[in-house]
Amino acid sequence: MVSRLILFIFIFLASHLAWHGRGTRNLNGERLGVEPASEVTAEGRGRGLAHQTSRRSGGAQLDCRWGFWAKMAAMRKALPRRLVGLASLRAVSTSSMGTLPKRVKIVEVGPRDGLQNEKNIVSTPVKIKLIDMLSEAGLSVIETTSFVSPKWVPQMGDHTEVLKGIQKFPGINYPVLTPNLKGFEAAVAAGAKEVAIFGAASELFTKKNINCSIEESFQRFDAILKAAQSANISVRGYVSCALGCPYEGKISPAKVAEVTKKLYSMGCYEISLGDTIGVGTPGIMKDMLSAVMQEVPLAALAVHCHDTYGQALANTLMALQMGVSVVDSSVAGLGGCPYAQGASGNLATEDLVYMLEGLGIHTDSPVLSHLGERSVDPQIPSFPTPRCHGREGAGNRWGWLHWQPHGAGAAGGRLLACGHRQLP
Amino acid sequence: MRRTALVLTASAPEGRASELAQFPSAVPAPHPPPVSLPSPTAAPGFAMGNVPSAVKHCLSYQQLLREHLWIGDSVAGALDPAQTSVLTNLHCFQPDVCGFSVSLAGSVACIHWETSQLSGLPEFVKIVEVGPRDGLQNEKVIVPTDIKIEFINRLSQTGLSVIEVTSFVSSRWVPQMADHTEVMKGIHQYPGVRYPVLTPNLQGFHRAVAAGATEISVFGAASESFSKKNINCSIEESMGKFEEVVKSARHMNIPARGYVSCALGCPYEGSITPQKVTEVSKRLYGMGCYEISLGDTIGVGTPGSMKRMLESVMKEIPPGALAVHCHDTYGQALANILTALQMGINVVDSAVSGLGGCPYAKGASGNVATEDLVYMLNGLGLNTGVNLYKVMEAGDFICKAVNKTTNSKVAQASFNA
């Protein structure tokens, strides 16, 4: 009787520890997502509206905030499995593969980051149509345009018309880039409810990009954040050159962490860490995230990988293994790289969704099939689709999702909303 | 203000500069004037939103050359004049700026940056180059024999230790490989490099040996339908044939490598169970293949399915005897390979320039590109023994010969597309 009681207590404690360990430790076994001390408070954040941080990786949800009884209930339910699974759970959480989030939010940057880097200037109606199609696909965040002077970025010259012209579906955010207060005010006047600001982890890059130092850029952003706070507008922060700079070369993870922390403490609800020139590889991604995660909660981090050297998906996978659950991508891999002509640009949303679906990770976009369609509207140009898309045979445009092998009958599998059948 | 444009860290492997290489910003040019009216052909606005496209001053390629920072980790040797002359062929796409240099610098920089040893990754990764066989076999254009020979000779000088040369299969089925004997006899067999050839049956095996082959491969499949359609027999029957070949090979002290196609999915059957893959792999391993290459033939796999499949196979076959052969049809190859590496696999098949399409998905890409793979491995700090630049050159050569654009992103970023 006593020995059973001791065994029970041991199991409870062990499962409690394992439960907390699962999904909330980094690859070195250190705890992740530790909220920095009281410096990061709601007031410092300037958030008025509900933001996106409600979506968190599966493991991180189960933390000390659970009530005791809820924990007990979970433990009882899981106990038989837990008994045999403890070792493997621990192994998974501390192995080099990490634990993947159960759900990933995709931030679609095609209409902004993508189109801005395309040689051809796309007409306003076509942009609006693209964004509407993306909205219908179910993406929850679509970066619409950039309120920057057309002198600098002619591709985004029609920012006001685009923002006013798109259909704003409920539940979908349409952030816009606002590099300065003037752009912010124009964005608000055009109806923006969320804005984004762009910092960089490289002094030289900042100098060449916005003609000021990193410190001065913070002052500019502060003005925007203050204005956003009083207008109840959420602000997303970007950190460019997180894995490398075209001017400085290597960027230290500590520098990235410093800039990220500053943006977060100024009030950005989420910081997107960008591999601007796509030079990063999974090891460098891991190092950078390890440093940043010491300063900023995991749930407030996103990765924005460019595929210039084909590393985007592998880098994104590494970020997911470290617990990041927000990923930026661009439909059709739109956008090139201004530093390498002929090079590809952003990570393609289709390729990303394909991987996430294959991993069993929930995304917001169950009907992404429409994204890859060759448009029936002749006005919409044939965007360069990712090279991964087959057009015939087993590899139809959505491959794994709607994959029907040659000769397979219609029986079996579930019917998807788009009319295709997913294999069992 | 002087800036460090590129930094070598103390973790640099032996054979290259161990001290931090500091050098000033590349171009001490005056700040460029803003662009008032972008020309139609100008590069688009900068990704971050508000930079004139003329601002491209960046790491100078010439500076890097001077500093001998090309010396890569596992990149063999210092930059010698021969290399320099070839590298200058990579012309700048914008004469007034050195933008292209950045991308090269970027890739070089990646090689030299402090790399993190991810826990659990192998220290050395063997790359099996399948471009001349798996790649060219799936190209529409039939490449002339002398081009193939030149291509393979160039690959032999890149540091690759295994190059799959050709396939001794009937030219009726695979006309692209009809010149197998001439190619096998014509290539220069460098010491330290192995040149396996595909031999689907005993007849092919004997021809291969007669032509001087010293290593062979056999191709099984984890799918009955695929096996039937591909080689017109069931898996069981195919095992019988392979057994003859492998036995003969062992008899003659010729190593045999086994392939298992459709390891992550079949164009006819759909999902393939890991157990089936394990069963077939075990058969091939049991009959004497020294290594089994698990192929995601149609590229449908994702890291999750790769992990599940490997977990199953690794229960029966030691990881040291396993390789992965990923196709990039759905852009998943590198992510799948990373997963395999994390699970302890240290042999990866790839094809220079991502040669080869997918016969089941027209327009789709084929094998994972060797350049992209080497880039990732270099960045991870893993030794491969392969010179990325020489691989890019070989890729450039074959793409020009085949008249196609490279599928390698690294090459696209580095060469004038």
XYZ file of C-alpha atoms in Angstrom, chain B residues 44-396:
353
model
C 13.521 46.872 -57.676
C 13.336 48.766 -54.458
C 15.095 47.280 -51.597
C 13.361 44.606 -49.662
C 13.135 46.610 -46.549
C 11.079 49.232 -48.201
C 12.900 52.427 -48.662
C 16.302 52.091 -50.157
C 17.284 53.369 -53.514
C 18.299 50.568 -55.750
C 21.647 52.148 -56.399
C 22.822 51.382 -52.907
C 24.690 48.190 -53.385
C 28.079 48.769 -51.882
C 28.971 45.627 -50.216
C 31.629 43.094 -49.648
C 34.096 43.253 -52.433
C 34.763 40.058 -54.255
C 38.236 41.240 -55.073
C 38.888 41.956 -51.437
C 37.838 38.484 -50.494
C 40.115 36.989 -53.077
C 42.983 39.047 -51.775
C 42.335 37.881 -48.279
C 42.169 34.276 -49.423
C 38.919 33.861 -47.672
C 37.748 31.390 -50.215
C 39.647 28.777 -48.368
C 36.809 26.768 -47.113
C 36.709 24.531 -44.277
C 36.553 21.362 -46.124
C 37.117 23.244 -49.327
C 40.305 21.719 -50.546
C 43.377 23.861 -50.613
C 44.044 27.533 -50.881
C 42.939 29.549 -53.781
C 45.380 28.859 -56.545
C 45.744 30.742 -59.775
C 43.714 28.124 -61.615
C 40.810 28.753 -59.341
C 41.157 32.482 -59.657
C 40.987 32.381 -63.408
C 37.847 30.342 -63.324
C 36.213 32.473 -60.720
C 36.667 35.592 -62.775
C 34.332 34.027 -65.262
C 31.576 34.832 -62.891
C 30.848 38.238 -64.177
C 29.157 40.971 -62.315
C 25.582 41.572 -63.308
C 25.762 45.221 -62.576
C 29.024 46.705 -63.722
C 28.685 49.734 -61.536
C 28.131 47.864 -58.368
C 29.375 44.625 -57.082
C 26.044 43.213 -56.175
C 26.824 39.767 -57.450
C 29.887 39.721 -55.288
C 27.656 39.969 -52.340
C 25.855 36.833 -53.192
C 29.107 35.032 -53.736
C 30.474 36.689 -50.673
C 27.337 35.666 -48.936
C 27.840 32.090 -49.834
C 31.506 32.275 -49.027
C 30.739 34.127 -45.873
C 28.378 31.396 -44.940
C 31.123 28.882 -45.307
C 33.430 30.805 -43.084
C 31.098 32.041 -40.440
C 31.166 30.570 -37.062
C 29.152 27.478 -37.456
C 27.255 25.866 -34.753
C 27.631 22.216 -34.184
C 24.075 21.144 -33.792
C 23.931 18.401 -31.271
C 23.542 15.001 -32.770
C 24.808 15.793 -36.253
C 27.526 13.662 -37.840
C 30.907 15.312 -38.200
C 31.464 14.147 -41.715
C 28.918 13.741 -44.462
C 29.643 11.741 -47.574
C 27.968 13.106 -50.656
C 27.109 10.669 -53.415
C 26.867 12.607 -56.655
C 24.184 11.111 -58.872
C 23.995 13.887 -61.453
C 25.596 12.009 -64.349
C 23.257 9.075 -63.857
C 20.012 9.954 -62.052
C 20.235 13.514 -63.275
C 21.034 13.105 -66.932
C 18.814 10.056 -67.255
C 15.826 12.237 -66.503
C 16.739 15.118 -68.733
C 14.902 15.477 -72.013
C 18.067 16.192 -73.929
C 20.371 13.272 -74.661
C 23.802 14.520 -73.780
C 26.679 13.564 -76.074
C 29.225 11.128 -74.695
C 32.163 13.504 -74.714
C 30.190 16.075 -72.748
C 29.271 13.452 -70.184
C 32.893 12.392 -69.861
C 34.048 15.980 -69.456
C 31.292 16.569 -66.917
C 32.304 13.558 -64.849
C 35.972 14.505 -65.052
C 35.146 17.942 -63.713
C 33.127 16.455 -60.900
C 36.084 14.244 -60.030
C 38.101 17.350 -59.255
C 35.619 18.868 -56.844
C 36.438 16.653 -53.898
C 33.410 14.437 -54.322
C 34.343 10.920 -53.334
C 31.530 9.032 -55.054
C 30.189 9.833 -58.507
C 27.535 7.634 -60.038
C 28.600 7.455 -63.631
C 26.016 5.716 -65.733
C 23.506 2.922 -65.944
C 24.024 -0.381 -67.723
C 20.453 -0.666 -68.767
C 19.025 -1.370 -72.179
C 19.084 1.696 -74.401
C 15.569 0.792 -75.438
C 14.359 1.692 -71.992
C 16.722 4.521 -71.147
C 18.201 6.024 -74.303
C 19.948 8.721 -72.269
C 22.235 6.031 -70.877
C 22.876 4.216 -74.127
C 26.560 5.158 -74.174
C 27.257 3.573 -70.815
C 30.254 1.578 -71.967
C 31.917 4.489 -73.732
C 31.382 6.778 -70.768
C 32.697 4.223 -68.305
C 35.763 3.601 -70.390
C 36.252 7.252 -71.296
C 36.292 8.894 -67.883
C 39.454 9.501 -65.977
C 39.210 7.509 -62.770
C 40.862 9.654 -60.141
C 42.403 7.919 -57.166
C 40.254 8.186 -54.085
C 37.064 8.636 -56.070
C 34.605 5.817 -56.626
C 32.533 5.450 -59.758
C 29.532 3.169 -59.158
C 27.235 2.253 -62.017
C 23.690 1.018 -62.059
C 23.222 -2.621 -62.993
C 19.611 -3.752 -62.968
C 20.393 -7.334 -63.906
C 23.161 -9.841 -64.452
C 23.608 -8.940 -68.074
C 24.125 -5.299 -67.184
C 26.481 -6.329 -64.421
C 28.722 -8.301 -66.720
C 28.831 -5.458 -69.207
C 29.683 -3.046 -66.424
C 32.550 -5.193 -65.220
C 33.813 -5.611 -68.753
C 33.814 -1.846 -69.107
C 35.893 -1.474 -65.964
C 33.309 -0.811 -63.263
C 34.586 -1.319 -59.739
C 31.337 -0.640 -57.915
C 27.721 -1.296 -58.809
C 24.244 -0.381 -57.608
C 20.932 -2.172 -57.668
C 17.525 -0.537 -57.489
C 14.740 -1.985 -55.412
C 11.452 -0.338 -54.571
C 9.196 -0.364 -51.575
C 6.120 -0.386 -53.766
C 4.806 -3.367 -55.693
C 3.093 -1.221 -58.287
C 6.175 0.850 -58.878
C 8.331 -2.228 -59.171
C 5.911 -3.744 -61.648
C 5.716 -0.650 -63.788
C 9.367 0.212 -63.525
C 11.086 -3.134 -64.042
C 8.125 -5.281 -64.905
C 8.312 -7.642 -61.985
C 7.199 -7.893 -58.374
C 9.427 -6.897 -55.478
C 10.067 -10.548 -54.722
C 11.108 -11.302 -58.262
C 13.309 -8.236 -58.344
C 15.025 -9.350 -55.146
C 15.821 -12.607 -56.875
C 17.486 -10.789 -59.730
C 19.411 -8.506 -57.421
C 20.581 -11.419 -55.395
C 22.255 -12.863 -58.468
C 23.900 -9.560 -59.231
C 25.053 -8.887 -55.698
C 26.340 -12.426 -55.307
C 28.357 -12.144 -58.477
C 29.629 -8.778 -57.340
C 30.718 -10.108 -53.977
C 32.384 -12.980 -55.692
C 34.471 -10.520 -57.637
C 35.040 -8.267 -54.641
C 32.942 -5.535 -56.159
C 30.958 -3.529 -53.605
C 27.255 -3.222 -54.276
C 25.048 -0.340 -53.187
C 21.318 -0.829 -52.842
C 18.615 1.722 -53.542
C 15.071 1.618 -52.247
C 12.766 3.766 -54.321
C 9.454 5.187 -53.152
C 10.624 5.207 -49.564
C 8.355 8.115 -48.699
C 5.621 7.676 -51.264
C 4.733 6.070 -54.556
C 3.213 7.685 -57.603
C 0.936 4.647 -57.975
C 0.194 3.453 -54.488
C 0.371 6.659 -52.560
C 1.607 6.276 -48.992
C 4.179 3.605 -48.339
C 4.433 2.140 -44.880
C 7.784 2.436 -43.142
C 7.575 -1.277 -42.455
C 7.606 -2.063 -46.136
C 10.620 0.151 -46.659
C 12.343 -1.585 -43.785
C 11.559 -4.995 -45.192
C 13.001 -4.210 -48.596
C 16.028 -2.439 -47.163
C 16.731 -5.357 -44.900
C 16.578 -7.751 -47.834
C 19.048 -5.722 -49.818
C 21.342 -5.274 -46.838
C 21.106 -8.934 -46.034
C 22.149 -10.009 -49.480
C 25.325 -7.996 -49.236
C 24.761 -4.360 -50.195
C 27.164 -2.258 -48.152
C 24.899 0.754 -48.148
C 21.210 1.330 -48.739
C 20.065 4.599 -50.214
C 16.483 5.410 -49.252
C 14.922 7.418 -52.014
C 12.057 9.841 -51.902
C 11.538 9.176 -55.569
C 8.784 11.669 -56.253
C 9.803 14.123 -53.565
C 6.522 13.972 -51.670
C 8.105 13.299 -48.301
C 8.249 15.791 -45.473
C 10.396 15.767 -42.345
C 7.710 13.923 -40.443
C 7.457 11.048 -42.890
C 11.249 10.974 -43.243
C 11.605 10.638 -39.494
C 9.035 7.877 -39.245
C 10.569 5.940 -42.100
C 14.090 6.209 -40.737
C 13.027 5.256 -37.251
C 11.649 2.068 -38.675
C 14.586 1.260 -40.937
C 17.179 2.066 -38.304
C 15.789 -0.651 -36.104
C 17.039 -3.182 -38.630
C 19.959 -1.520 -40.356
C 22.755 0.458 -38.708
C 22.656 4.178 -39.563
C 26.189 3.943 -40.887
C 24.914 1.794 -43.729
C 22.103 4.132 -44.701
C 21.865 7.057 -47.079
C 19.055 9.357 -48.141
C 18.232 10.303 -51.696
C 15.799 13.190 -51.705
C 14.052 14.694 -54.656
C 13.128 18.328 -54.496
C 9.858 18.063 -56.380
C 7.953 19.832 -53.607
C 10.848 21.856 -52.278
C 11.199 19.592 -49.235
C 14.574 18.032 -49.966
C 16.861 20.044 -47.713
C 14.409 19.978 -44.825
C 14.148 16.201 -45.221
C 17.903 15.867 -45.390
C 18.336 17.958 -42.262
C 15.950 15.613 -40.495
C 17.925 12.606 -41.698
C 21.168 14.161 -40.476
C 19.610 14.828 -37.115
C 18.760 11.163 -36.936
C 22.336 10.149 -37.544
C 22.448 9.524 -41.277
C 25.691 10.751 -42.781
C 25.461 9.839 -46.453
C 23.411 11.988 -48.781
C 22.777 11.640 -52.498
C 22.483 14.749 -54.598
C 22.849 15.917 -58.173
C 24.806 18.928 -59.296
C 22.522 21.736 -60.456
C 19.594 19.671 -59.301
C 19.691 17.811 -62.587
C 16.842 15.580 -63.548
C 13.183 16.312 -63.531
C 10.460 14.147 -62.193
C 8.852 11.925 -64.789
C 5.653 11.960 -62.734
C 5.286 15.685 -62.435
C 6.085 17.618 -65.542
C 7.875 20.846 -64.900
C 8.854 19.814 -61.439
C 12.402 19.932 -60.231
C 14.375 16.770 -59.655
C 17.145 15.826 -57.339
C 18.328 18.041 -54.560
C 21.095 20.249 -55.885
C 24.583 19.374 -54.703
C 25.472 23.046 -54.428
C 22.562 23.790 -52.104
C 23.367 20.722 -50.058
C 27.036 21.604 -49.703
C 26.071 25.140 -48.774
C 23.903 23.862 -45.950
C 26.466 21.348 -44.752
C 29.218 23.948 -44.807
C 27.026 26.303 -42.840
C 26.388 23.574 -40.305
C 30.116 23.105 -39.908
C 30.048 19.572 -41.257
C 32.956 18.274 -43.302
C 32.250 17.066 -46.779
C 35.591 17.369 -48.543
C 33.797 19.103 -51.395
C 34.769 22.398 -53.019
C 31.548 24.308 -53.540
C 32.963 26.544 -56.243
C 34.228 23.713 -58.333
C 30.856 22.047 -58.035
C 29.206 25.250 -59.199
C 31.539 25.363 -62.152
C 30.738 21.793 -63.095
C 27.081 22.634 -62.770
C 27.478 25.670 -64.956
